[in-house]
Amino acid sequence: MKRDLISMVDVKDDLHDIIRLSMNLKRQAKKGKRIEHLKRKTLGMIFEKPSTRTRVSFETGMTLLGGHAIFLSTGDIQLGRGESIQDTALVLSRYVDMIMYRAKSNDAMRELAKHATIPIINGLDNKEHPCQVITDLMTIQEYKGTFKGLQFVYLGDGNNNMAHSYLLGCGIAGMNIRIVSPKHYWPETTYVDEAKKFGINVEITDAVKGSTNGADVIATDTWVSMGDEAEKEKRIKEFKGYTVDKALMSAAKTEALFLHCLPAYYGYEVTKEVAHGPQSVIFDEAENRMWAQIGIIVTLYRYMFP
Ligand code: CP
Ligand code: NVA
């Protein structure tokens, strides 16, 4: 059966299995064992926006799995000059075994998934970034051993792809979430409502003071996502005061973790002191993109060819 990963809700029944598989394959590979579960298989990677981590981690992940990945920038393929998403999906489905798509719009993502006969993985769109949030949950699992009873706090742009996927991801994992963001940047209500359905405690606030008290995990993301560049100056003004700094970190639990999907803009959403400080796990998190995606790819492939 074809299974896609477009939204975090697509893994609501598989999250724990994917994390377990990813951690297991990571352990095996680090011991020098071969994890070639996708020998001679090919991943097509369509990019409409730039990327460092997503591109390299998917490509190296496919190498470790014994397969291959093809980088397809929309500037270089016919999709970029008007070929339809439907035809692109139907053609690529004849060549490759899976597609990772970094899209400008969630509608385009869903259109590709609708027409492709192979699994589609969302490598970020304007609404969600599920691969990153599965990675972040895996990183929390590695450090904390559990999600139960943990308080997750996200500061910054509450209306972006990371905030939306964190809401759903915390719901699925069973972790309470607090989003701290100027009112104008609060998440879309559908994501808040969906998260609440999992029975977790969801708080949305614009009050920075006290927001990290007792937190187990603190996360942030850029204030200016890809596509928001025209609003850069306005956003920097509006997010003033939402920088994750040493004072906010020290109000959290002493063993609290700091997460950031990267790229980071120091002095804006986080200080370099925090991002490169003792509680930060951002480079483990970056590495885990590769391991989490290995788990995701193997899982989707097994659904397709049981
Ligand atoms: N975190 C993340 O998706 O990074 P890239 O934009 O570099 O892929
Ligand atoms: N919210 C950011 C995430 C980058 C990985 C963006 O969409 O640009």
PDB file of C-alpha atoms and ligand atoms in Angstrom:
ATOM      1  CA  MET A   1       0.000   0.000   0.000  1.00  0.00           C
ATOM      2  CA  LYS A   2       1.273   3.468  -0.899  1.00  0.00           C
ATOM      3  CA  ARG A   3       1.767   5.592   2.190  1.00  0.00           C
ATOM      4  CA  ASP A   4       2.886   9.234   2.108  1.00  0.00           C
ATOM      5  CA  LEU A   5       4.344  11.448   4.800  1.00  0.00           C
ATOM      6  CA  ILE A   6       2.785  14.857   4.148  1.00  0.00           C
ATOM      7  CA  SER A   7       1.676  15.799   7.657  1.00  0.00           C
ATOM      8  CA  MET A   8       2.661  14.588  11.126  1.00  0.00           C
ATOM      9  CA  VAL A   9      -0.798  13.014  11.370  1.00  0.00           C
ATOM     10  CA  ASP A  10       0.317  10.537   8.708  1.00  0.00           C
ATOM     11  CA  VAL A  11       2.581   8.897  11.293  1.00  0.00           C
ATOM     12  CA  LYS A  12       0.198   9.080  14.247  1.00  0.00           C
ATOM     13  CA  ASP A  13       0.179   5.286  14.544  1.00  0.00           C
ATOM     14  CA  ASP A  14       3.815   4.750  13.499  1.00  0.00           C
ATOM     15  CA  LEU A  15       5.788   7.442  15.310  1.00  0.00           C
ATOM     16  CA  HIS A  16       7.150   5.227  18.078  1.00  0.00           C
ATOM     17  CA  ASP A  17       7.998   2.410  15.649  1.00  0.00           C
ATOM     18  CA  ILE A  18       9.796   4.819  13.310  1.00  0.00           C
ATOM     19  CA  ILE A  19      11.822   6.280  16.179  1.00  0.00           C
ATOM     20  CA  ARG A  20      12.689   2.797  17.454  1.00  0.00           C
ATOM     21  CA  LEU A  21      13.722   1.668  13.962  1.00  0.00           C
ATOM     22  CA  SER A  22      15.768   4.829  13.368  1.00  0.00           C
ATOM     23  CA  MET A  23      17.609   4.439  16.682  1.00  0.00           C
ATOM     24  CA  ASN A  24      18.224   0.783  15.975  1.00  0.00           C
ATOM     25  CA  LEU A  25      19.585   1.375  12.459  1.00  0.00           C
ATOM     26  CA  LYS A  26      21.712   4.240  13.799  1.00  0.00           C
ATOM     27  CA  ARG A  27      23.221   1.907  16.412  1.00  0.00           C
ATOM     28  CA  GLN A  28      23.889  -0.811  13.845  1.00  0.00           C
ATOM     29  CA  ALA A  29      25.465   1.570  11.322  1.00  0.00           C
ATOM     30  CA  LYS A  30      27.674   3.118  14.035  1.00  0.00           C
ATOM     31  CA  LYS A  31      28.932  -0.364  14.874  1.00  0.00           C
ATOM     32  CA  GLY A  32      29.975  -0.724  11.226  1.00  0.00           C
ATOM     33  CA  LYS A  33      27.117  -3.028  10.270  1.00  0.00           C
ATOM     34  CA  ARG A  34      25.469  -2.733   6.865  1.00  0.00           C
ATOM     35  CA  ILE A  35      21.923  -1.401   6.830  1.00  0.00           C
ATOM     36  CA  GLU A  36      21.287  -1.850   3.113  1.00  0.00           C
ATOM     37  CA  HIS A  37      17.514  -2.271   3.193  1.00  0.00           C
ATOM     38  CA  LEU A  38      16.961  -0.361  -0.062  1.00  0.00           C
ATOM     39  CA  LYS A  39      19.587  -1.809  -2.359  1.00  0.00           C
ATOM     40  CA  ARG A  40      19.401  -0.423  -5.906  1.00  0.00           C
ATOM     41  CA  LYS A  41      16.376   1.720  -4.940  1.00  0.00           C
ATOM     42  CA  THR A  42      16.208   5.375  -5.959  1.00  0.00           C
ATOM     43  CA  LEU A  43      14.851   8.436  -4.172  1.00  0.00           C
ATOM     44  CA  GLY A  44      13.970  11.457  -6.298  1.00  0.00           C
ATOM     45  CA  MET A  45      14.398  14.745  -4.396  1.00  0.00           C
ATOM     46  CA  ILE A  46      12.534  17.770  -5.792  1.00  0.00           C
ATOM     47  CA  PHE A  47      13.594  21.108  -4.327  1.00  0.00           C
ATOM     48  CA  GLU A  48      11.665  24.350  -4.874  1.00  0.00           C
ATOM     49  CA  LYS A  49      13.531  26.019  -2.004  1.00  0.00           C
ATOM     50  CA  PRO A  50      17.161  25.887  -0.812  1.00  0.00           C
ATOM     51  CA  SER A  51      18.437  23.292   1.643  1.00  0.00           C
ATOM     52  CA  THR A  52      21.590  22.078   3.352  1.00  0.00           C
ATOM     53  CA  ARG A  53      20.446  19.437   5.857  1.00  0.00           C
ATOM     54  CA  THR A  54      17.483  17.968   3.995  1.00  0.00           C
ATOM     55  CA  ARG A  55      19.380  17.484   0.766  1.00  0.00           C
ATOM     56  CA  VAL A  56      22.541  16.040   2.275  1.00  0.00           C
ATOM     57  CA  SER A  57      20.856  13.877   4.930  1.00  0.00           C
ATOM     58  CA  PHE A  58      18.435  12.273   2.459  1.00  0.00           C
ATOM     59  CA  GLU A  59      21.214  11.676  -0.034  1.00  0.00           C
ATOM     60  CA  THR A  60      23.669  10.159   2.449  1.00  0.00           C
ATOM     61  CA  GLY A  61      20.816   8.221   4.069  1.00  0.00           C
ATOM     62  CA  MET A  62      20.009   6.589   0.731  1.00  0.00           C
ATOM     63  CA  THR A  63      23.698   5.732   0.270  1.00  0.00           C
ATOM     64  CA  LEU A  64      23.754   3.988   3.671  1.00  0.00           C
ATOM     65  CA  LEU A  65      20.588   2.089   2.696  1.00  0.00           C
ATOM     66  CA  GLY A  66      22.382   0.788  -0.408  1.00  0.00           C
ATOM     67  CA  GLY A  67      20.328   2.973  -2.749  1.00  0.00           C
ATOM     68  CA  HIS A  68      20.731   6.221  -4.579  1.00  0.00           C
ATOM     69  CA  ALA A  69      19.229   9.721  -4.526  1.00  0.00           C
ATOM     70  CA  ILE A  70      18.758  12.196  -7.387  1.00  0.00           C
ATOM     71  CA  PHE A  71      18.731  15.939  -6.668  1.00  0.00           C
ATOM     72  CA  LEU A  72      16.107  17.680  -8.791  1.00  0.00           C
ATOM     73  CA  SER A  73      16.073  21.446  -8.445  1.00  0.00           C
ATOM     74  CA  THR A  74      12.936  22.964  -9.966  1.00  0.00           C
ATOM     75  CA  GLY A  75      15.248  25.428 -11.698  1.00  0.00           C
ATOM     76  CA  ASP A  76      16.631  22.507 -13.690  1.00  0.00           C
ATOM     77  CA  ILE A  77      13.596  20.308 -14.351  1.00  0.00           C
ATOM     78  CA  GLN A  78      10.583  20.918 -16.584  1.00  0.00           C
ATOM     79  CA  LEU A  79       8.313  21.411 -13.540  1.00  0.00           C
ATOM     80  CA  GLY A  80      10.080  24.755 -13.107  1.00  0.00           C
ATOM     81  CA  ARG A  81       9.013  25.904 -16.564  1.00  0.00           C
ATOM     82  CA  GLY A  82       5.413  24.819 -16.510  1.00  0.00           C
ATOM     83  CA  GLU A  83       5.127  21.039 -16.833  1.00  0.00           C
ATOM     84  CA  SER A  84       2.210  20.015 -14.641  1.00  0.00           C
ATOM     85  CA  ILE A  85       2.642  18.494 -11.201  1.00  0.00           C
ATOM     86  CA  GLN A  86       0.392  15.636 -12.344  1.00  0.00           C
ATOM     87  CA  ASP A  87       2.604  14.738 -15.305  1.00  0.00           C
ATOM     88  CA  THR A  88       5.753  15.148 -13.215  1.00  0.00           C
ATOM     89  CA  ALA A  89       4.297  12.758 -10.624  1.00  0.00           C
ATOM     90  CA  LEU A  90       3.246  10.199 -13.231  1.00  0.00           C
ATOM     91  CA  VAL A  91       6.597  10.293 -15.035  1.00  0.00           C
ATOM     92  CA  LEU A  92       8.808  10.179 -11.948  1.00  0.00           C
ATOM     93  CA  SER A  93       6.719   7.287 -10.586  1.00  0.00           C
ATOM     94  CA  ARG A  94       8.005   5.246 -13.569  1.00  0.00           C
ATOM     95  CA  TYR A  95      11.675   5.855 -12.688  1.00  0.00           C
ATOM     96  CA  VAL A  96      12.146   6.224  -8.955  1.00  0.00           C
ATOM     97  CA  ASP A  97      10.873   4.321  -5.915  1.00  0.00           C
ATOM     98  CA  MET A  98      10.035   7.273  -3.681  1.00  0.00           C
ATOM     99  CA  ILE A  99       9.988  11.087  -3.901  1.00  0.00           C
ATOM    100  CA  MET A 100      11.034  13.652  -1.321  1.00  0.00           C
ATOM    101  CA  TYR A 101       9.543  17.053  -2.139  1.00  0.00           C
ATOM    102  CA  ARG A 102      10.446  20.452  -0.667  1.00  0.00           C
ATOM    103  CA  ALA A 103       7.578  22.598  -1.856  1.00  0.00           C
ATOM    104  CA  LYS A 104       6.513  26.207  -1.710  1.00  0.00           C
ATOM    105  CA  SER A 105       2.915  25.188  -1.111  1.00  0.00           C
ATOM    106  CA  ASN A 106       1.119  22.411   0.710  1.00  0.00           C
ATOM    107  CA  ASP A 107      -1.377  22.306  -2.179  1.00  0.00           C
ATOM    108  CA  ALA A 108       1.434  21.428  -4.597  1.00  0.00           C
ATOM    109  CA  MET A 109       2.664  18.790  -2.139  1.00  0.00           C
ATOM    110  CA  ARG A 110      -0.797  17.201  -1.971  1.00  0.00           C
ATOM    111  CA  GLU A 111      -1.198  17.404  -5.737  1.00  0.00           C
ATOM    112  CA  LEU A 112       2.068  15.495  -6.237  1.00  0.00           C
ATOM    113  CA  ALA A 113       1.037  12.882  -3.671  1.00  0.00           C
ATOM    114  CA  LYS A 114      -2.382  12.509  -5.297  1.00  0.00           C
ATOM    115  CA  HIS A 115      -0.956  11.624  -8.706  1.00  0.00           C
ATOM    116  CA  ALA A 116       2.234   9.752  -7.799  1.00  0.00           C
ATOM    117  CA  THR A 117       1.946   5.985  -7.517  1.00  0.00           C
ATOM    118  CA  ILE A 118       4.932   5.880  -5.150  1.00  0.00           C
ATOM    119  CA  PRO A 119       5.348   7.267  -1.596  1.00  0.00           C
ATOM    120  CA  ILE A 120       5.852  11.035  -1.229  1.00  0.00           C
ATOM    121  CA  ILE A 121       7.787  12.492   1.698  1.00  0.00           C
ATOM    122  CA  ASN A 122       7.301  16.134   2.681  1.00  0.00           C
ATOM    123  CA  GLY A 123      10.767  17.665   3.028  1.00  0.00           C
ATOM    124  CA  LEU A 124       9.136  20.956   4.170  1.00  0.00           C
ATOM    125  CA  ASP A 125       6.330  23.053   2.806  1.00  0.00           C
ATOM    126  CA  ASN A 126       4.605  26.232   3.972  1.00  0.00           C
ATOM    127  CA  LYS A 127       2.422  24.325   6.466  1.00  0.00           C
ATOM    128  CA  GLU A 128       4.585  21.556   7.949  1.00  0.00           C
ATOM    129  CA  HIS A 129       8.063  20.071   8.308  1.00  0.00           C
ATOM    130  CA  PRO A 130       7.323  16.515   9.501  1.00  0.00           C
ATOM    131  CA  CYS A 131      10.781  14.975   8.855  1.00  0.00           C
ATOM    132  CA  GLN A 132      12.326  17.610  11.112  1.00  0.00           C
ATOM    133  CA  VAL A 133       9.827  17.099  13.902  1.00  0.00           C
ATOM    134  CA  ILE A 134      10.165  13.289  13.804  1.00  0.00           C
ATOM    135  CA  THR A 135      13.918  13.927  14.067  1.00  0.00           C
ATOM    136  CA  ASP A 136      13.439  16.265  17.024  1.00  0.00           C
ATOM    137  CA  LEU A 137      11.245  13.723  18.796  1.00  0.00           C
ATOM    138  CA  MET A 138      13.891  11.049  18.203  1.00  0.00           C
ATOM    139  CA  THR A 139      16.500  13.398  19.706  1.00  0.00           C
ATOM    140  CA  ILE A 140      14.302  14.012  22.757  1.00  0.00           C
ATOM    141  CA  GLN A 141      13.787  10.249  23.096  1.00  0.00           C
ATOM    142  CA  GLU A 142      17.572   9.704  23.007  1.00  0.00           C
ATOM    143  CA  TYR A 143      18.230  12.268  25.733  1.00  0.00           C
ATOM    144  CA  LYS A 144      15.165  11.863  27.931  1.00  0.00           C
ATOM    145  CA  GLY A 145      14.193   8.231  27.312  1.00  0.00           C
ATOM    146  CA  THR A 146      10.497   9.176  27.342  1.00  0.00           C
ATOM    147  CA  PHE A 147       8.008  11.880  26.334  1.00  0.00           C
ATOM    148  CA  LYS A 148       5.666  11.252  29.234  1.00  0.00           C
ATOM    149  CA  GLY A 149       5.087  14.259  31.459  1.00  0.00           C
ATOM    150  CA  LEU A 150       7.538  16.456  29.566  1.00  0.00           C
ATOM    151  CA  GLN A 151       6.879  20.145  28.944  1.00  0.00           C
ATOM    152  CA  PHE A 152       7.898  21.344  25.488  1.00  0.00           C
ATOM    153  CA  VAL A 153       8.161  25.112  24.932  1.00  0.00           C
ATOM    154  CA  TYR A 154       8.486  26.709  21.495  1.00  0.00           C
ATOM    155  CA  LEU A 155       9.239  30.426  21.197  1.00  0.00           C
ATOM    156  CA  GLY A 156       9.077  32.579  18.072  1.00  0.00           C
ATOM    157  CA  ASP A 157       7.033  32.222  14.898  1.00  0.00           C
ATOM    158  CA  GLY A 158       4.003  30.216  15.977  1.00  0.00           C
ATOM    159  CA  ASN A 159       2.457  30.302  12.524  1.00  0.00           C
ATOM    160  CA  ASN A 160       5.151  28.479  10.565  1.00  0.00           C
ATOM    161  CA  ASN A 161       5.765  24.900   9.419  1.00  0.00           C
ATOM    162  CA  MET A 162       7.818  23.941  12.494  1.00  0.00           C
ATOM    163  CA  ALA A 163       5.240  25.230  15.003  1.00  0.00           C
ATOM    164  CA  HIS A 164       2.443  23.358  13.225  1.00  0.00           C
ATOM    165  CA  SER A 165       4.353  20.079  13.059  1.00  0.00           C
ATOM    166  CA  TYR A 166       5.486  20.487  16.690  1.00  0.00           C
ATOM    167  CA  LEU A 167       1.854  20.861  17.778  1.00  0.00           C
ATOM    168  CA  LEU A 168       0.872  17.611  16.066  1.00  0.00           C
ATOM    169  CA  GLY A 169       4.135  15.859  17.001  1.00  0.00           C
ATOM    170  CA  CYS A 170       3.790  16.692  20.696  1.00  0.00           C
ATOM    171  CA  GLY A 171       0.188  15.481  20.551  1.00  0.00           C
ATOM    172  CA  ILE A 172       1.168  12.153  19.003  1.00  0.00           C
ATOM    173  CA  ALA A 173       4.130  11.722  21.366  1.00  0.00           C
ATOM    174  CA  GLY A 174       2.057  12.723  24.408  1.00  0.00           C
ATOM    175  CA  MET A 175       4.100  15.751  25.473  1.00  0.00           C
ATOM    176  CA  ASN A 176       2.558  19.029  26.671  1.00  0.00           C
ATOM    177  CA  ILE A 177       3.308  22.022  24.449  1.00  0.00           C
ATOM    178  CA  ARG A 178       3.406  25.773  25.012  1.00  0.00           C
ATOM    179  CA  ILE A 179       3.773  28.093  22.004  1.00  0.00           C
ATOM    180  CA  VAL A 180       5.062  31.542  22.895  1.00  0.00           C
ATOM    181  CA  SER A 181       4.536  33.944  20.050  1.00  0.00           C
ATOM    182  CA  PRO A 182       3.189  37.447  19.320  1.00  0.00           C
ATOM    183  CA  LYS A 183      -0.607  37.199  18.840  1.00  0.00           C
ATOM    184  CA  HIS A 184      -0.334  38.027  15.168  1.00  0.00           C
ATOM    185  CA  TYR A 185       1.803  34.864  14.698  1.00  0.00           C
ATOM    186  CA  TRP A 186      -0.256  32.314  16.565  1.00  0.00           C
ATOM    187  CA  PRO A 187      -0.669  28.916  14.888  1.00  0.00           C
ATOM    188  CA  GLU A 188      -3.558  28.061  12.582  1.00  0.00           C
ATOM    189  CA  THR A 189      -6.407  26.900  14.787  1.00  0.00           C
ATOM    190  CA  THR A 190      -6.766  23.558  12.956  1.00  0.00           C
ATOM    191  CA  TYR A 191      -3.310  22.509  14.230  1.00  0.00           C
ATOM    192  CA  VAL A 192      -4.121  23.615  17.779  1.00  0.00           C
ATOM    193  CA  ASP A 193      -7.441  21.751  17.704  1.00  0.00           C
ATOM    194  CA  GLU A 194      -5.836  18.611  16.237  1.00  0.00           C
ATOM    195  CA  ALA A 195      -3.106  18.651  18.904  1.00  0.00           C
ATOM    196  CA  LYS A 196      -5.686  18.963  21.695  1.00  0.00           C
ATOM    197  CA  LYS A 197      -7.495  15.883  20.387  1.00  0.00           C
ATOM    198  CA  PHE A 198      -4.514  13.777  21.505  1.00  0.00           C
ATOM    199  CA  GLY A 199      -5.262  14.783  25.094  1.00  0.00           C
ATOM    200  CA  ILE A 200      -2.147  16.848  25.745  1.00  0.00           C
ATOM    201  CA  ASN A 201      -2.065  20.253  27.384  1.00  0.00           C
ATOM    202  CA  VAL A 202      -1.757  22.944  24.686  1.00  0.00           C
ATOM    203  CA  GLU A 203      -1.062  26.560  25.638  1.00  0.00           C
ATOM    204  CA  ILE A 204      -0.705  29.438  23.211  1.00  0.00           C
ATOM    205  CA  THR A 205       0.521  32.669  24.762  1.00  0.00           C
ATOM    206  CA  ASP A 206       2.290  35.895  23.883  1.00  0.00           C
ATOM    207  CA  ALA A 207       3.807  36.216  27.368  1.00  0.00           C
ATOM    208  CA  VAL A 208       7.538  35.522  27.243  1.00  0.00           C
ATOM    209  CA  LYS A 209       8.084  36.157  30.948  1.00  0.00           C
ATOM    210  CA  GLY A 210       7.876  32.891  32.859  1.00  0.00           C
ATOM    211  CA  SER A 211       7.199  30.922  29.677  1.00  0.00           C
ATOM    212  CA  THR A 212      10.180  28.605  30.111  1.00  0.00           C
ATOM    213  CA  ASN A 213       9.686  27.966  33.818  1.00  0.00           C
ATOM    214  CA  GLY A 214      10.039  24.243  34.439  1.00  0.00           C
ATOM    215  CA  ALA A 215      10.464  23.420  30.727  1.00  0.00           C
ATOM    216  CA  ASP A 216      12.103  20.144  29.695  1.00  0.00           C
ATOM    217  CA  VAL A 217      12.696  21.124  26.082  1.00  0.00           C
ATOM    218  CA  ILE A 218      12.973  24.593  24.553  1.00  0.00           C
ATOM    219  CA  ALA A 219      12.860  25.056  20.804  1.00  0.00           C
ATOM    220  CA  THR A 220      12.804  27.913  18.356  1.00  0.00           C
ATOM    221  CA  ASP A 221      13.075  28.523  14.627  1.00  0.00           C
ATOM    222  CA  THR A 222      13.900  31.408  12.344  1.00  0.00           C
ATOM    223  CA  TRP A 223      11.587  34.422  12.497  1.00  0.00           C
ATOM    224  CA  VAL A 224      11.847  34.722   8.707  1.00  0.00           C
ATOM    225  CA  SER A 225      11.008  31.451   6.971  1.00  0.00           C
ATOM    226  CA  MET A 226      11.804  30.816   3.327  1.00  0.00           C
ATOM    227  CA  GLY A 227       9.208  32.799   1.406  1.00  0.00           C
ATOM    228  CA  ASP A 228       8.792  35.442   4.169  1.00  0.00           C
ATOM    229  CA  GLU A 229      11.851  37.458   3.124  1.00  0.00           C
ATOM    230  CA  ALA A 230       9.807  40.511   2.056  1.00  0.00           C
ATOM    231  CA  GLU A 231       8.579  40.852   5.672  1.00  0.00           C
ATOM    232  CA  LYS A 232      12.028  40.544   7.232  1.00  0.00           C
ATOM    233  CA  GLU A 233      12.287  44.022   8.791  1.00  0.00           C
ATOM    234  CA  LYS A 234       8.682  43.973  10.035  1.00  0.00           C
ATOM    235  CA  ARG A 235       9.130  40.525  11.574  1.00  0.00           C
ATOM    236  CA  ILE A 236      12.376  41.419  13.324  1.00  0.00           C
ATOM    237  CA  LYS A 237      10.555  44.325  14.980  1.00  0.00           C
ATOM    238  CA  GLU A 238       7.501  42.251  15.914  1.00  0.00           C
ATOM    239  CA  PHE A 239       9.478  39.332  17.374  1.00  0.00           C
ATOM    240  CA  LYS A 240      11.643  41.575  19.548  1.00  0.00           C
ATOM    241  CA  GLY A 241      11.757  40.081  23.058  1.00  0.00           C
ATOM    242  CA  TYR A 242      11.226  36.502  21.868  1.00  0.00           C
ATOM    243  CA  THR A 243      14.944  35.648  21.612  1.00  0.00           C
ATOM    244  CA  VAL A 244      15.878  32.457  23.475  1.00  0.00           C
ATOM    245  CA  ASP A 245      18.700  33.657  25.695  1.00  0.00           C
ATOM    246  CA  LYS A 246      20.549  32.515  28.803  1.00  0.00           C
ATOM    247  CA  ALA A 247      17.924  33.980  31.143  1.00  0.00           C
ATOM    248  CA  LEU A 248      15.098  32.015  29.472  1.00  0.00           C
ATOM    249  CA  MET A 249      17.215  28.847  29.490  1.00  0.00           C
ATOM    250  CA  SER A 250      18.062  29.187  33.170  1.00  0.00           C
ATOM    251  CA  ALA A 251      14.368  29.426  34.084  1.00  0.00           C
ATOM    252  CA  ALA A 252      13.903  25.954  32.570  1.00  0.00           C
ATOM    253  CA  LYS A 253      14.846  22.709  34.321  1.00  0.00           C
ATOM    254  CA  THR A 254      18.605  22.365  34.745  1.00  0.00           C
ATOM    255  CA  GLU A 255      18.672  19.382  32.406  1.00  0.00           C
ATOM    256  CA  ALA A 256      16.442  21.073  29.799  1.00  0.00           C
ATOM    257  CA  LEU A 257      17.427  20.631  26.150  1.00  0.00           C
ATOM    258  CA  PHE A 258      17.636  23.329  23.504  1.00  0.00           C
ATOM    259  CA  LEU A 259      16.549  22.409  19.948  1.00  0.00           C
ATOM    260  CA  HIS A 260      16.673  24.331  16.677  1.00  0.00           C
ATOM    261  CA  CYS A 261      16.040  22.812  13.244  1.00  0.00           C
ATOM    262  CA  LEU A 262      18.656  25.155  11.740  1.00  0.00           C
ATOM    263  CA  PRO A 263      19.655  27.293   9.945  1.00  0.00           C
ATOM    264  CA  ALA A 264      19.901  29.656  12.950  1.00  0.00           C
ATOM    265  CA  TYR A 265      20.233  33.430  12.903  1.00  0.00           C
ATOM    266  CA  TYR A 266      22.125  34.329  16.042  1.00  0.00           C
ATOM    267  CA  GLY A 267      20.993  37.380  17.952  1.00  0.00           C
ATOM    268  CA  TYR A 268      17.463  37.020  16.575  1.00  0.00           C
ATOM    269  CA  GLU A 269      15.534  33.847  17.536  1.00  0.00           C
ATOM    270  CA  VAL A 270      18.405  32.585  19.742  1.00  0.00           C
ATOM    271  CA  THR A 271      21.729  33.811  21.065  1.00  0.00           C
ATOM    272  CA  LYS A 272      24.847  31.980  19.927  1.00  0.00           C
ATOM    273  CA  GLU A 273      25.662  31.466  23.622  1.00  0.00           C
ATOM    274  CA  VAL A 274      22.553  29.282  24.006  1.00  0.00           C
ATOM    275  CA  ALA A 275      22.756  27.561  20.608  1.00  0.00           C
ATOM    276  CA  HIS A 276      26.386  26.570  21.224  1.00  0.00           C
ATOM    277  CA  GLY A 277      25.943  26.187  24.985  1.00  0.00           C
ATOM    278  CA  PRO A 278      25.885  23.118  27.237  1.00  0.00           C
ATOM    279  CA  GLN A 279      22.134  22.460  26.967  1.00  0.00           C
ATOM    280  CA  SER A 280      22.013  22.696  23.203  1.00  0.00           C
ATOM    281  CA  VAL A 281      21.745  19.471  21.188  1.00  0.00           C
ATOM    282  CA  ILE A 282      21.353  21.145  17.792  1.00  0.00           C
ATOM    283  CA  PHE A 283      24.150  19.253  16.076  1.00  0.00           C
ATOM    284  CA  ASP A 284      22.937  15.859  17.334  1.00  0.00           C
ATOM    285  CA  GLU A 285      19.554  16.976  16.066  1.00  0.00           C
ATOM    286  CA  ALA A 286      21.052  17.840  12.666  1.00  0.00           C
ATOM    287  CA  GLU A 287      22.774  14.446  12.483  1.00  0.00           C
ATOM    288  CA  ASN A 288      19.561  12.696  13.468  1.00  0.00           C
ATOM    289  CA  ARG A 289      17.853  14.036  10.335  1.00  0.00           C
ATOM    290  CA  MET A 290      19.717  11.309   8.486  1.00  0.00           C
ATOM    291  CA  TRP A 291      18.839   8.514  10.939  1.00  0.00           C
ATOM    292  CA  ALA A 292      15.194   9.523  11.353  1.00  0.00           C
ATOM    293  CA  GLN A 293      14.750   9.735   7.593  1.00  0.00           C
ATOM    294  CA  ILE A 294      16.346   6.312   7.172  1.00  0.00           C
ATOM    295  CA  GLY A 295      13.634   5.019   9.519  1.00  0.00           C
ATOM    296  CA  ILE A 296      10.936   6.908   7.595  1.00  0.00           C
ATOM    297  CA  ILE A 297      12.098   5.667   4.173  1.00  0.00           C
ATOM    298  CA  VAL A 298      12.365   2.037   5.303  1.00  0.00           C
ATOM    299  CA  THR A 299       8.922   2.221   6.945  1.00  0.00           C
ATOM    300  CA  LEU A 300       7.195   3.693   3.866  1.00  0.00           C
ATOM    301  CA  TYR A 301       8.965   1.200   1.624  1.00  0.00           C
ATOM    302  CA  ARG A 302       7.809  -1.716   3.781  1.00  0.00           C
ATOM    303  CA  TYR A 303       4.194  -0.483   3.552  1.00  0.00           C
ATOM    304  CA  MET A 304       4.530  -0.386  -0.232  1.00  0.00           C
ATOM    305  CA  PHE A 305       6.200  -3.790  -0.545  1.00  0.00           C
ATOM    306  CA  PRO A 306       5.331  -5.806   2.568  1.00  0.00           C
TER     307      PRO A 306
HETATM  308  N1   CP B   1      16.334  22.012   9.003  1.00  0.00           N
HETATM  309  C1   CP B   1      16.295  21.980   7.660  1.00  0.00           C
HETATM  310  O1   CP B   1      15.338  21.510   7.018  1.00  0.00           O
HETATM  311  O2   CP B   1      17.415  22.481   7.083  1.00  0.00           O
HETATM  312  P1   CP B   1      17.663  22.733   5.532  1.00  0.00           P
HETATM  313  O3   CP B   1      16.775  23.865   5.105  1.00  0.00           O
HETATM  314  O4   CP B   1      19.132  23.079   5.439  1.00  0.00           O
HETATM  315  O5   CP B   1      17.329  21.483   4.773  1.00  0.00           O
HETATM  316  N1  NVA B   2      10.632  27.581   9.154  1.00  0.00           N
HETATM  317  C1  NVA B   2      11.825  27.473   8.362  1.00  0.00           C
HETATM  318  C2  NVA B   2      12.445  26.124   8.519  1.00  0.00           C
HETATM  319  C3  NVA B   2      13.757  25.945   7.797  1.00  0.00           C
HETATM  320  C4  NVA B   2      14.274  24.561   7.881  1.00  0.00           C
HETATM  321  C5  NVA B   2      11.510  27.779   6.912  1.00  0.00           C
HETATM  322  O1  NVA B   2      10.455  27.351   6.425  1.00  0.00           O
HETATM  323  O2  NVA B   2      12.305  28.444   6.258  1.00  0.00           O
END
